[in-house]
CSV table of N, CA and C in Angstrom, one decimal:
chain,number,residue,atom,x,y,z
A,805,MET,N,-13.1,-11.8,-19.4
A,805,MET,CA,-12.8,-11.4,-18.6
A,805,MET,C,-12.7,-9.6,-18.6
A,806,ASP,N,-13.2,-9.1,-17.9
A,806,ASP,CA,-13.1,-7.5,-18.0
A,806,ASP,C,-12.0,-7.4,-17.8
A,807,LYS,N,-11.6,-6.0,-18.0
A,807,LYS,CA,-10.1,-5.5,-17.5
A,807,LYS,C,-9.7,-5.4,-15.9
A,808,GLN,N,-10.9,-4.6,-15.1
A,808,GLN,CA,-10.9,-4.8,-13.7
A,808,GLN,C,-10.4,-5.8,-13.3
A,809,ASN,N,-11.4,-7.0,-13.5
A,809,ASN,CA,-10.6,-8.3,-13.3
A,809,ASN,C,-9.5,-8.7,-13.4
A,810,TYR,N,-9.1,-8.6,-14.6
A,810,TYR,CA,-7.9,-9.1,-15.4
A,810,TYR,C,-6.6,-8.3,-14.1
A,811,PHE,N,-6.9,-7.2,-14.3
A,811,PHE,CA,-5.8,-6.2,-13.2
A,811,PHE,C,-6.3,-6.7,-12.1
A,812,MET,N,-6.9,-7.3,-11.2
A,812,MET,CA,-7.1,-7.8,-9.8
A,812,MET,C,-6.4,-9.4,-10.2
A,813,SER,N,-6.5,-9.7,-10.9
A,813,SER,CA,-5.7,-11.1,-11.5
A,813,SER,C,-4.4,-11.1,-11.4
A,814,VAL,N,-3.8,-10.1,-12.1
A,814,VAL,CA,-2.2,-9.6,-12.1
A,814,VAL,C,-2.0,-9.5,-10.6
A,815,ALA,N,-3.0,-8.5,-9.9
A,815,ALA,CA,-2.0,-8.3,-8.6
A,815,ALA,C,-2.1,-9.6,-7.4
A,816,ILE,N,-3.3,-10.6,-8.3
A,816,ILE,CA,-3.0,-11.9,-7.1
A,816,ILE,C,-2.1,-12.8,-7.6
A,817,LYS,N,-1.6,-12.8,-8.9
A,817,LYS,CA,-0.4,-13.2,-9.4
A,817,LYS,C,0.9,-12.9,-8.6
A,818,GLU,N,0.7,-11.5,-8.9
A,818,GLU,CA,2.1,-10.9,-8.5
A,818,GLU,C,2.4,-11.3,-6.8
A,819,ALA,N,1.2,-11.5,-5.8
A,819,ALA,CA,0.9,-12.0,-4.8
A,819,ALA,C,1.3,-13.5,-4.6
A,820,LYS,N,1.0,-14.0,-5.3
A,820,LYS,CA,1.7,-15.4,-5.7
A,820,LYS,C,2.9,-15.3,-5.5
A,821,LYS,N,3.8,-14.6,-6.6
A,821,LYS,CA,5.0,-14.2,-6.7
A,821,LYS,C,5.6,-14.2,-5.3
A,822,GLY,N,5.1,-13.1,-4.5
A,822,GLY,CA,6.1,-12.7,-3.4
A,822,GLY,C,6.3,-14.3,-2.1
A,823,ILE,N,4.9,-14.7,-1.9
A,823,ILE,CA,4.7,-15.7,-1.2
A,823,ILE,C,5.7,-16.9,-1.5
A,824,THR,N,5.3,-17.3,-2.5
A,824,THR,CA,6.4,-18.3,-3.3
A,824,THR,C,7.8,-18.1,-3.1
A,825,SER,N,7.9,-16.9,-2.9
A,825,SER,CA,9.6,-16.4,-2.9
A,825,SER,C,9.9,-16.2,-1.4
A,826,LEU,N,8.5,-16.5,-0.8
A,826,LEU,CA,9.2,-15.9,0.8
A,826,LEU,C,9.3,-14.5,1.2
A,827,HIS,N,9.1,-13.3,0.5
A,827,HIS,CA,9.3,-12.3,0.3
A,827,HIS,C,8.7,-11.5,1.5
A,828,GLY,N,7.5,-11.9,1.8
A,828,GLY,CA,6.5,-11.7,2.7
A,828,GLY,C,5.2,-11.8,2.7
A,829,GLY,N,4.0,-11.2,3.1
A,829,GLY,CA,2.5,-11.8,2.9
A,829,GLY,C,1.9,-11.6,1.8
A,830,PRO,N,0.4,-12.1,1.7
A,830,PRO,CA,-0.2,-12.9,0.4
A,830,PRO,C,-0.7,-10.9,-0.3
A,831,PHE,N,0.3,-10.4,-0.4
A,831,PHE,CA,-0.3,-9.1,-0.5
A,831,PHE,C,0.2,-8.7,-2.1
A,832,GLY,N,0.0,-8.4,-2.7
A,832,GLY,CA,-0.2,-8.1,-4.6
A,832,GLY,C,-0.8,-6.4,-4.6
A,833,ALA,N,0.3,-5.7,-5.5
A,833,ALA,CA,-0.8,-4.6,-5.9
A,833,ALA,C,-0.2,-4.3,-7.5
A,834,VAL,N,-1.3,-3.8,-8.3
A,834,VAL,CA,-1.1,-2.9,-9.4
A,834,VAL,C,-1.5,-2.1,-9.8
A,835,ILE,N,-0.9,-1.2,-9.9
A,835,ILE,CA,-1.2,0.7,-10.3
A,835,ILE,C,-1.4,0.7,-12.0
A,836,VAL,N,-2.6,1.5,-12.8
A,836,VAL,CA,-3.1,1.0,-13.7
A,836,VAL,C,-3.4,2.6,-14.2
A,837,LYS,N,-3.0,3.0,-15.1
A,837,LYS,CA,-3.2,4.3,-16.0
A,837,LYS,C,-3.9,4.3,-17.3
A,838,ASP,N,-5.2,5.0,-17.6
A,838,ASP,CA,-5.4,4.7,-19.0
A,838,ASP,C,-5.6,3.5,-19.7
A,839,ASN,N,-5.8,2.4,-18.5
A,839,ASN,CA,-6.1,1.0,-19.0
A,839,ASN,C,-4.4,0.2,-19.1
A,840,ILE,N,-3.3,0.6,-18.8
A,840,ILE,CA,-2.3,0.3,-19.4
A,840,ILE,C,-1.5,0.2,-17.5
A,841,ILE,N,-0.7,-0.9,-17.3
A,841,ILE,CA,-0.5,-1.3,-16.1
A,841,ILE,C,0.9,-0.6,-16.0
A,842,ILE,N,0.9,0.2,-14.9
A,842,ILE,CA,2.6,1.2,-14.8
A,842,ILE,C,3.3,0.6,-14.0
A,843,ALA,N,2.9,-0.2,-12.8
A,843,ALA,CA,3.5,-0.9,-11.6
A,843,ALA,C,3.0,-1.7,-11.0
A,844,ARG,N,3.6,-3.2,-10.8
A,844,ARG,CA,2.9,-3.8,-9.9
A,844,ARG,C,4.1,-4.6,-9.0
A,845,ALA,N,3.8,-4.7,-8.0
A,845,ALA,CA,4.7,-5.2,-6.5
A,845,ALA,C,4.2,-6.2,-5.9
A,846,HIS,N,4.5,-6.3,-4.7
A,846,HIS,CA,3.9,-7.5,-3.8
A,846,HIS,C,4.9,-6.9,-2.5
A,847,ASN,N,4.3,-7.6,-1.4
A,847,ASN,CA,5.0,-7.3,-0.2
A,847,ASN,C,6.4,-7.7,0.3
A,848,CYS,N,7.4,-7.0,0.9
A,848,CYS,CA,8.5,-7.7,0.8
A,848,CYS,C,9.1,-7.3,2.0
A,849,VAL,N,8.2,-7.4,3.0
A,849,VAL,CA,8.8,-7.0,4.7
A,849,VAL,C,9.6,-7.7,5.0
A,850,VAL,N,9.3,-8.9,5.0
A,850,VAL,CA,10.3,-10.2,5.1
A,850,VAL,C,11.5,-10.0,4.1
A,851,LYS,N,11.3,-9.9,3.2
A,851,LYS,CA,12.9,-10.0,2.3
A,851,LYS,C,13.7,-8.6,2.4
A,852,ASN,N,13.1,-7.4,2.6
A,852,ASN,CA,13.9,-6.3,3.1
A,852,ASN,C,13.8,-6.0,4.4
A,853,ASN,N,13.2,-6.8,5.5
A,853,ASN,CA,13.3,-6.4,7.1
A,853,ASN,C,12.8,-4.9,7.2
A,854,ASP,N,12.0,-4.6,6.1
A,854,ASP,CA,11.1,-3.3,5.8
A,854,ASP,C,9.7,-3.4,6.4
A,855,PRO,N,9.3,-2.8,7.6
A,855,PRO,CA,7.9,-2.6,7.8
A,855,PRO,C,7.3,-2.1,6.9
A,856,THR,N,7.4,-0.9,6.0
A,856,THR,CA,6.7,-0.5,4.8
A,856,THR,C,6.7,-0.7,3.8
A,857,SER,N,7.5,-2.1,3.6
A,857,SER,CA,7.3,-3.0,2.1
A,857,SER,C,5.9,-3.6,1.9
A,858,HIS,N,5.3,-2.8,2.2
A,858,HIS,CA,3.9,-3.5,1.4
A,858,HIS,C,3.9,-3.1,0.0
A,859,GLY,N,2.7,-4.2,-0.6
A,859,GLY,CA,2.7,-4.2,-1.9
A,859,GLY,C,2.0,-2.9,-2.6
A,860,GLU,N,1.3,-2.1,-1.5
A,860,GLU,CA,0.9,-0.9,-2.1
A,860,GLU,C,2.0,0.0,-2.2
A,861,MET,N,2.7,0.2,-1.3
A,861,MET,CA,3.8,1.0,-0.8
A,861,MET,C,5.0,1.0,-2.3
A,862,ASN,N,5.1,-0.4,-2.3
A,862,ASN,CA,6.4,-0.8,-3.4
A,862,ASN,C,5.5,-0.4,-4.6
A,863,ALA,N,4.5,-0.7,-4.6
A,863,ALA,CA,3.8,-0.2,-6.5
A,863,ALA,C,3.9,0.8,-6.2
A,864,ILE,N,3.4,1.6,-5.3
A,864,ILE,CA,3.5,3.4,-5.7
A,864,ILE,C,4.6,4.1,-5.9
A,865,ARG,N,6.1,3.7,-5.5
A,865,ARG,CA,7.1,3.8,-5.6
A,865,ARG,C,7.6,3.4,-7.0
A,866,LYS,N,7.5,2.2,-7.3
A,866,LYS,CA,7.9,2.1,-9.0
A,866,LYS,C,6.9,2.8,-10.1
A,867,ALA,N,5.9,3.0,-9.4
A,867,ALA,CA,5.1,4.0,-10.6
A,867,ALA,C,5.6,5.4,-10.7
A,868,SER,N,5.7,5.7,-9.6
A,868,SER,CA,6.2,7.4,-9.4
A,868,SER,C,7.6,7.4,-9.9
A,869,LYS,N,8.6,6.2,-9.8
A,869,LYS,CA,9.7,6.3,-11.0
A,869,LYS,C,9.5,6.4,-12.0
A,870,LYS,N,8.7,5.3,-12.7
A,870,LYS,CA,8.3,5.3,-13.6
A,870,LYS,C,7.8,6.5,-14.4
A,871,LEU,N,6.8,7.1,-14.1
A,871,LEU,CA,6.1,8.4,-14.7
A,871,LEU,C,7.0,9.4,-14.1
A,872,LYS,N,8.3,9.3,-13.1
A,872,LYS,CA,9.0,10.3,-13.1
A,872,LYS,C,7.9,11.3,-12.0
A,873,THR,N,7.2,11.6,-11.3
A,873,THR,CA,6.1,12.1,-10.4
A,873,THR,C,5.7,11.7,-9.5
A,874,PHE,N,5.5,12.4,-8.2
A,874,PHE,CA,4.8,11.9,-6.7
A,874,PHE,C,3.7,12.0,-7.1
A,875,ASP,N,2.7,12.9,-8.4
A,875,ASP,CA,1.3,12.9,-8.4
A,875,ASP,C,1.2,11.8,-9.3
A,876,LEU,N,0.6,11.0,-8.9
A,876,LEU,CA,-0.3,9.6,-9.6
A,876,LEU,C,-1.5,9.6,-9.6
A,877,SER,N,-2.0,11.4,-10.5
A,877,SER,CA,-3.5,11.3,-10.9
A,877,SER,C,-3.8,10.6,-12.0
A,878,GLY,N,-4.8,10.2,-12.1
A,878,GLY,CA,-5.7,9.3,-13.2
A,878,GLY,C,-5.1,8.4,-12.7
A,879,CYS,N,-4.7,7.3,-11.9
A,879,CYS,CA,-4.3,6.2,-11.6
A,879,CYS,C,-5.0,5.6,-10.3
A,880,VAL,N,-5.1,4.0,-11.0
A,880,VAL,CA,-6.5,3.5,-10.0
A,880,VAL,C,-5.3,2.2,-9.7
A,881,ILE,N,-5.2,1.8,-8.4
A,881,ILE,CA,-4.9,1.0,-7.8
A,881,ILE,C,-5.2,-0.4,-7.6
A,882,TYR,N,-5.1,-1.7,-7.8
A,882,TYR,CA,-5.6,-3.0,-7.5
A,882,TYR,C,-4.9,-3.5,-6.5
A,883,THR,N,-5.5,-4.3,-5.2
A,883,THR,CA,-4.8,-4.7,-4.5
A,883,THR,C,-5.1,-6.1,-3.8
A,884,THR,N,-4.7,-6.9,-3.7
A,884,THR,CA,-5.2,-8.0,-2.8
A,884,THR,C,-6.2,-8.0,-1.5
A,885,GLY,N,-5.2,-6.7,-0.9
A,885,GLY,CA,-6.3,-6.9,0.3
A,885,GLY,C,-6.2,-5.2,1.1
A,886,GLU,N,-7.4,-5.1,1.5
A,886,GLU,CA,-8.0,-3.7,1.7
A,886,GLU,C,-6.6,-3.1,2.6
A,887,PRO,N,-6.4,-1.9,1.9
A,887,PRO,CA,-5.0,-1.2,2.2
A,887,PRO,C,-5.1,-1.2,3.3
A,888,CYS,N,-4.0,-1.4,4.4
A,888,CYS,CA,-3.9,-0.6,5.5
A,888,CYS,C,-3.8,0.7,5.9
A,889,PRO,N,-4.2,1.5,7.1
A,889,PRO,CA,-4.0,3.0,7.1
A,889,PRO,C,-2.5,3.5,6.5
A,890,MET,N,-1.5,2.7,6.8
A,890,MET,CA,-0.4,3.7,6.4
A,890,MET,C,-0.4,3.3,4.7
A,891,CYS,N,-1.1,2.5,4.2
A,891,CYS,CA,-0.9,2.2,2.8
A,891,CYS,C,-1.8,3.1,2.1
A,892,LEU,N,-3.1,3.3,2.6
A,892,LEU,CA,-4.2,4.1,2.4
A,892,LEU,C,-3.5,5.7,2.3
A,893,GLY,N,-2.8,6.1,3.2
A,893,GLY,CA,-2.6,7.3,3.2
A,893,GLY,C,-1.7,7.8,2.3
A,894,ALA,N,-0.9,6.4,1.6
A,894,ALA,CA,0.1,7.2,0.9
A,894,ALA,C,-0.6,7.0,-0.4
A,895,ILE,N,-1.9,6.2,-0.9
A,895,ILE,CA,-2.5,6.3,-1.9
A,895,ILE,C,-3.1,7.4,-1.8
A,896,LEU,N,-3.5,8.2,-0.8
A,896,LEU,CA,-4.1,9.2,-0.8
A,896,LEU,C,-3.3,10.8,-0.9
A,897,TRP,N,-1.9,10.3,-0.9
A,897,TRP,CA,-1.1,11.4,-0.6
A,897,TRP,C,-0.7,11.5,-2.2
A,898,ALA,N,-0.7,9.7,-3.0
A,898,ALA,CA,-0.1,9.8,-4.0
A,898,ALA,C,-1.1,10.7,-5.1
A,899,ASN,N,-2.4,10.9,-4.9
A,899,ASN,CA,-3.6,11.1,-5.9
A,899,ASN,C,-4.6,10.4,-6.6
A,900,ILE,N,-4.5,9.0,-5.9
A,900,ILE,CA,-4.6,7.9,-6.8
A,900,ILE,C,-6.0,7.8,-6.3
A,901,SER,N,-6.6,8.0,-7.8
A,901,SER,CA,-8.5,7.9,-7.9
A,901,SER,C,-9.3,6.8,-7.3
A,902,LYS,N,-9.1,5.6,-7.5
A,902,LYS,CA,-9.4,4.7,-7.0
A,902,LYS,C,-8.8,3.5,-6.7
A,903,VAL,N,-9.4,2.4,-5.5
A,903,VAL,CA,-8.5,1.9,-5.3
A,903,VAL,C,-10.1,0.5,-5.4
A,904,TYR,N,-9.0,-0.7,-5.8
A,904,TYR,CA,-10.1,-2.0,-5.7
A,904,TYR,C,-9.5,-2.9,-4.7
A,905,TYR,N,-10.1,-3.8,-4.0
A,905,TYR,CA,-9.5,-4.5,-2.9
A,905,TYR,C,-10.4,-6.1,-3.3
A,906,GLY,N,-9.4,-7.0,-2.7
A,906,GLY,CA,-9.8,-8.5,-2.9
A,906,GLY,C,-10.6,-9.1,-1.6
A,907,ALA,N,-9.3,-9.0,-0.7
A,907,ALA,CA,-9.6,-9.3,0.7
A,907,ALA,C,-10.3,-8.2,1.8
A,908,ASN,N,-11.2,-8.1,2.5
A,908,ASN,CA,-11.2,-7.1,3.7
A,908,ASN,C,-10.7,-7.4,5.0
A,909,TYR,N,-10.1,-6.3,5.8
A,909,TYR,CA,-9.8,-6.4,7.3
A,909,TYR,C,-9.9,-7.5,7.9
A,910,ASN,N,-11.2,-8.2,8.0
A,910,ASN,CA,-11.7,-9.3,8.8
A,910,ASN,C,-11.0,-10.6,8.2
A,911,ASP,N,-11.1,-10.4,6.8
A,911,ASP,CA,-10.5,-11.7,6.1
A,911,ASP,C,-9.0,-12.0,6.2
A,912,THR,N,-8.5,-10.7,6.4
A,912,THR,CA,-6.8,-10.6,6.9
A,912,THR,C,-6.5,-10.9,7.9
A,913,GLU,N,-7.4,-10.9,8.7
A,913,GLU,CA,-7.3,-11.0,10.5
A,913,GLU,C,-7.4,-12.7,10.3
A,914,MET,N,-8.1,-13.2,10.1
A,914,MET,CA,-8.0,-14.6,9.7
A,914,MET,C,-6.8,-15.4,9.6
A,915,ILE,N,-6.0,-14.9,8.6
A,915,ILE,CA,-4.6,-15.8,8.5
A,915,ILE,C,-3.7,-14.6,9.1
A,916,GLY,N,-4.0,-14.2,10.2
A,916,GLY,CA,-3.0,-13.8,10.7
A,916,GLY,C,-2.2,-12.5,10.9
A,917,PHE,N,-2.9,-11.2,10.3
A,917,PHE,CA,-2.7,-10.1,10.2
A,917,PHE,C,-3.3,-9.4,11.1
A,918,ARG,N,-2.7,-8.0,11.4
A,918,ARG,CA,-3.4,-7.5,12.5
A,918,ARG,C,-4.1,-5.8,11.9
A,919,ASP,N,-4.4,-5.9,10.3
A,919,ASP,CA,-4.2,-4.7,10.4
A,919,ASP,C,-5.6,-3.8,10.6
A,920,LYS,N,-6.7,-4.4,10.6
A,920,LYS,CA,-8.0,-4.2,11.5
A,920,LYS,C,-7.6,-3.3,12.7
A,921,LYS,N,-6.6,-3.4,13.4
A,921,LYS,CA,-6.4,-3.0,14.8
A,921,LYS,C,-5.7,-1.5,14.6
A,922,PHE,N,-5.1,-1.4,13.6
A,922,PHE,CA,-4.9,-0.4,13.3
A,922,PHE,C,-5.9,0.5,12.8
A,923,SER,N,-6.7,0.3,12.2
A,923,SER,CA,-7.7,1.2,11.7
A,923,SER,C,-8.5,1.7,13.1
A,924,GLU,N,-8.1,1.0,13.8
A,924,GLU,CA,-8.9,1.1,15.1
A,924,GLU,C,-8.4,1.9,16.4
A,925,PHE,N,-7.4,1.8,15.9
A,925,PHE,CA,-6.2,3.0,17.0
A,925,PHE,C,-6.5,4.1,17.3
A,926,ASP,N,-6.1,4.3,18.5
A,926,ASP,CA,-6.7,5.7,19.2
A,926,ASP,C,-5.1,6.1,19.4
A,927,SER,N,-4.7,7.3,19.2
A,927,SER,CA,-3.5,7.9,19.2
A,927,SER,C,-3.4,8.9,20.2
A,928,LYS,N,-4.4,9.2,20.7
A,928,LYS,CA,-4.2,10.2,21.6
A,928,LYS,C,-3.4,10.6,22.7
A,929,ASP,N,-3.0,9.1,23.1
A,929,ASP,CA,-1.8,8.9,24.3
A,929,ASP,C,-0.7,8.5,23.4
A,930,PHE,N,-0.5,8.1,22.2
A,930,PHE,CA,0.5,8.1,21.7
A,930,PHE,C,1.5,8.8,20.8
A,931,VAL,N,0.5,9.8,20.2
A,931,VAL,CA,0.9,10.7,19.4
A,931,VAL,C,0.8,12.2,20.5
A,932,VAL,N,1.9,13.2,20.8
A,932,VAL,CA,1.9,14.0,21.2
A,932,VAL,C,2.9,15.0,20.8
A,933,GLU,N,2.2,16.5,21.0
A,933,GLU,CA,2.8,17.5,20.6
A,933,GLU,C,3.9,18.1,20.9
A,934,LEU,N,4.9,18.3,20.5
A,934,LEU,CA,6.4,18.7,21.0
A,934,LEU,C,6.5,20.3,20.2
A,935,ASP,N,7.0,21.1,20.9
A,935,ASP,CA,7.9,22.2,20.1
A,935,ASP,C,7.3,22.9,19.3
A,936,ARG,N,6.0,23.3,19.5
A,936,ARG,CA,5.3,23.5,18.1
A,936,ARG,C,5.8,24.9,17.8
A,937,ASP,N,5.8,25.5,18.6
A,937,ASP,CA,6.5,27.2,18.3
A,937,ASP,C,7.8,27.2,17.6
A,938,LYS,N,8.6,25.8,17.9
A,938,LYS,CA,10.1,25.9,16.8
A,938,LYS,C,9.6,25.5,15.6
A,939,VAL,N,9.0,24.6,15.3
A,939,VAL,CA,8.5,23.8,14.2
A,939,VAL,C,7.8,24.6,13.3
A,940,LEU,N,6.8,25.6,13.8
A,940,LEU,CA,6.1,26.5,13.1
A,940,LEU,C,7.1,27.3,12.5
A,941,GLU,N,8.2,28.1,13.2
A,941,GLU,CA,9.2,28.6,12.4
A,941,GLU,C,9.8,28.1,11.3
A,942,LEU,N,10.1,26.7,11.5
A,942,LEU,CA,10.5,25.4,10.3
A,942,LEU,C,9.3,25.7,9.0
A,943,TYR,N,8.1,25.6,9.6
A,943,TYR,CA,7.0,25.8,8.1
A,943,TYR,C,7.2,27.0,7.5
A,944,ASN,N,7.4,28.3,8.3
A,944,ASN,CA,7.3,29.8,8.2
A,944,ASN,C,8.4,29.6,7.0
A,945,GLU,N,10.0,29.0,7.2
A,945,GLU,CA,10.7,29.1,6.6
A,945,GLU,C,10.3,28.5,5.2
A,946,TYR,N,10.1,26.9,5.1
A,946,TYR,CA,9.9,26.7,4.1
A,946,TYR,C,8.8,27.2,3.2
A,947,ASN,N,7.9,27.8,3.8
A,947,ASN,CA,6.8,28.4,2.9
A,947,ASN,C,7.4,29.4,2.2
A,948,ASN,N,8.1,30.1,3.1
A,948,ASN,CA,9.3,31.3,2.0
A,948,ASN,C,9.8,30.8,0.8
A,949,ILE,N,10.2,29.9,0.6
A,949,ILE,CA,11.3,29.1,-0.4
A,949,ILE,C,10.0,29.5,-1.4
A,950,LYS,N,10.6,30.3,-2.4
A,950,LYS,CA,9.8,30.3,-3.7
A,950,LYS,C,9.9,29.3,-4.9
A,951,GLU,N,11.3,28.4,-4.6
A,951,GLU,CA,11.1,27.2,-5.7
A,951,GLU,C,10.7,26.1,-5.3
A,952,ARG,N,9.7,26.0,-4.3
A,952,ARG,CA,9.4,24.5,-3.8
A,952,ARG,C,7.7,24.3,-4.3
A,953,THR,N,8.0,22.9,-4.1
A,953,THR,CA,6.9,22.8,-4.7
A,953,THR,C,6.1,22.1,-3.3
A,954,SER,N,4.7,22.5,-3.7
A,954,SER,CA,3.8,21.8,-2.4
A,954,SER,C,3.6,20.3,-2.6
A,955,TYR,N,3.5,20.0,-1.4
A,955,TYR,CA,3.2,18.3,-1.0
A,955,TYR,C,2.7,17.9,0.4
């Protein structure tokens, strides 16, 4: 078995751990750097009563804690399902360089999940700009802090 398939098998094993524990859906994730597993996690939405507790999100949190950084440049993620928009956003914010996934949105939809709906969502009537000038003042204040780290 090559390394990519091995790492995916670890993600699948993690997903099985989550579903047999009734923690949430069949979603496991593994973050790898330099061919070493940094973090593994599974979906814990049900366990934690937390809609953000997806396998990818949990793995990113664990990897960031272990590496003591929010910048996961050089890392790769293996996940059992195509990342939803939330997870994909977190993967991009973390600077993870590549995503390998097992099943796509259509596959996930067949087992009752609605990830596809969110990738097709039109936010124009849902997301509304408000008090922009006041918030831009806040942004300027933040921008003037010399000790800050960008992110």
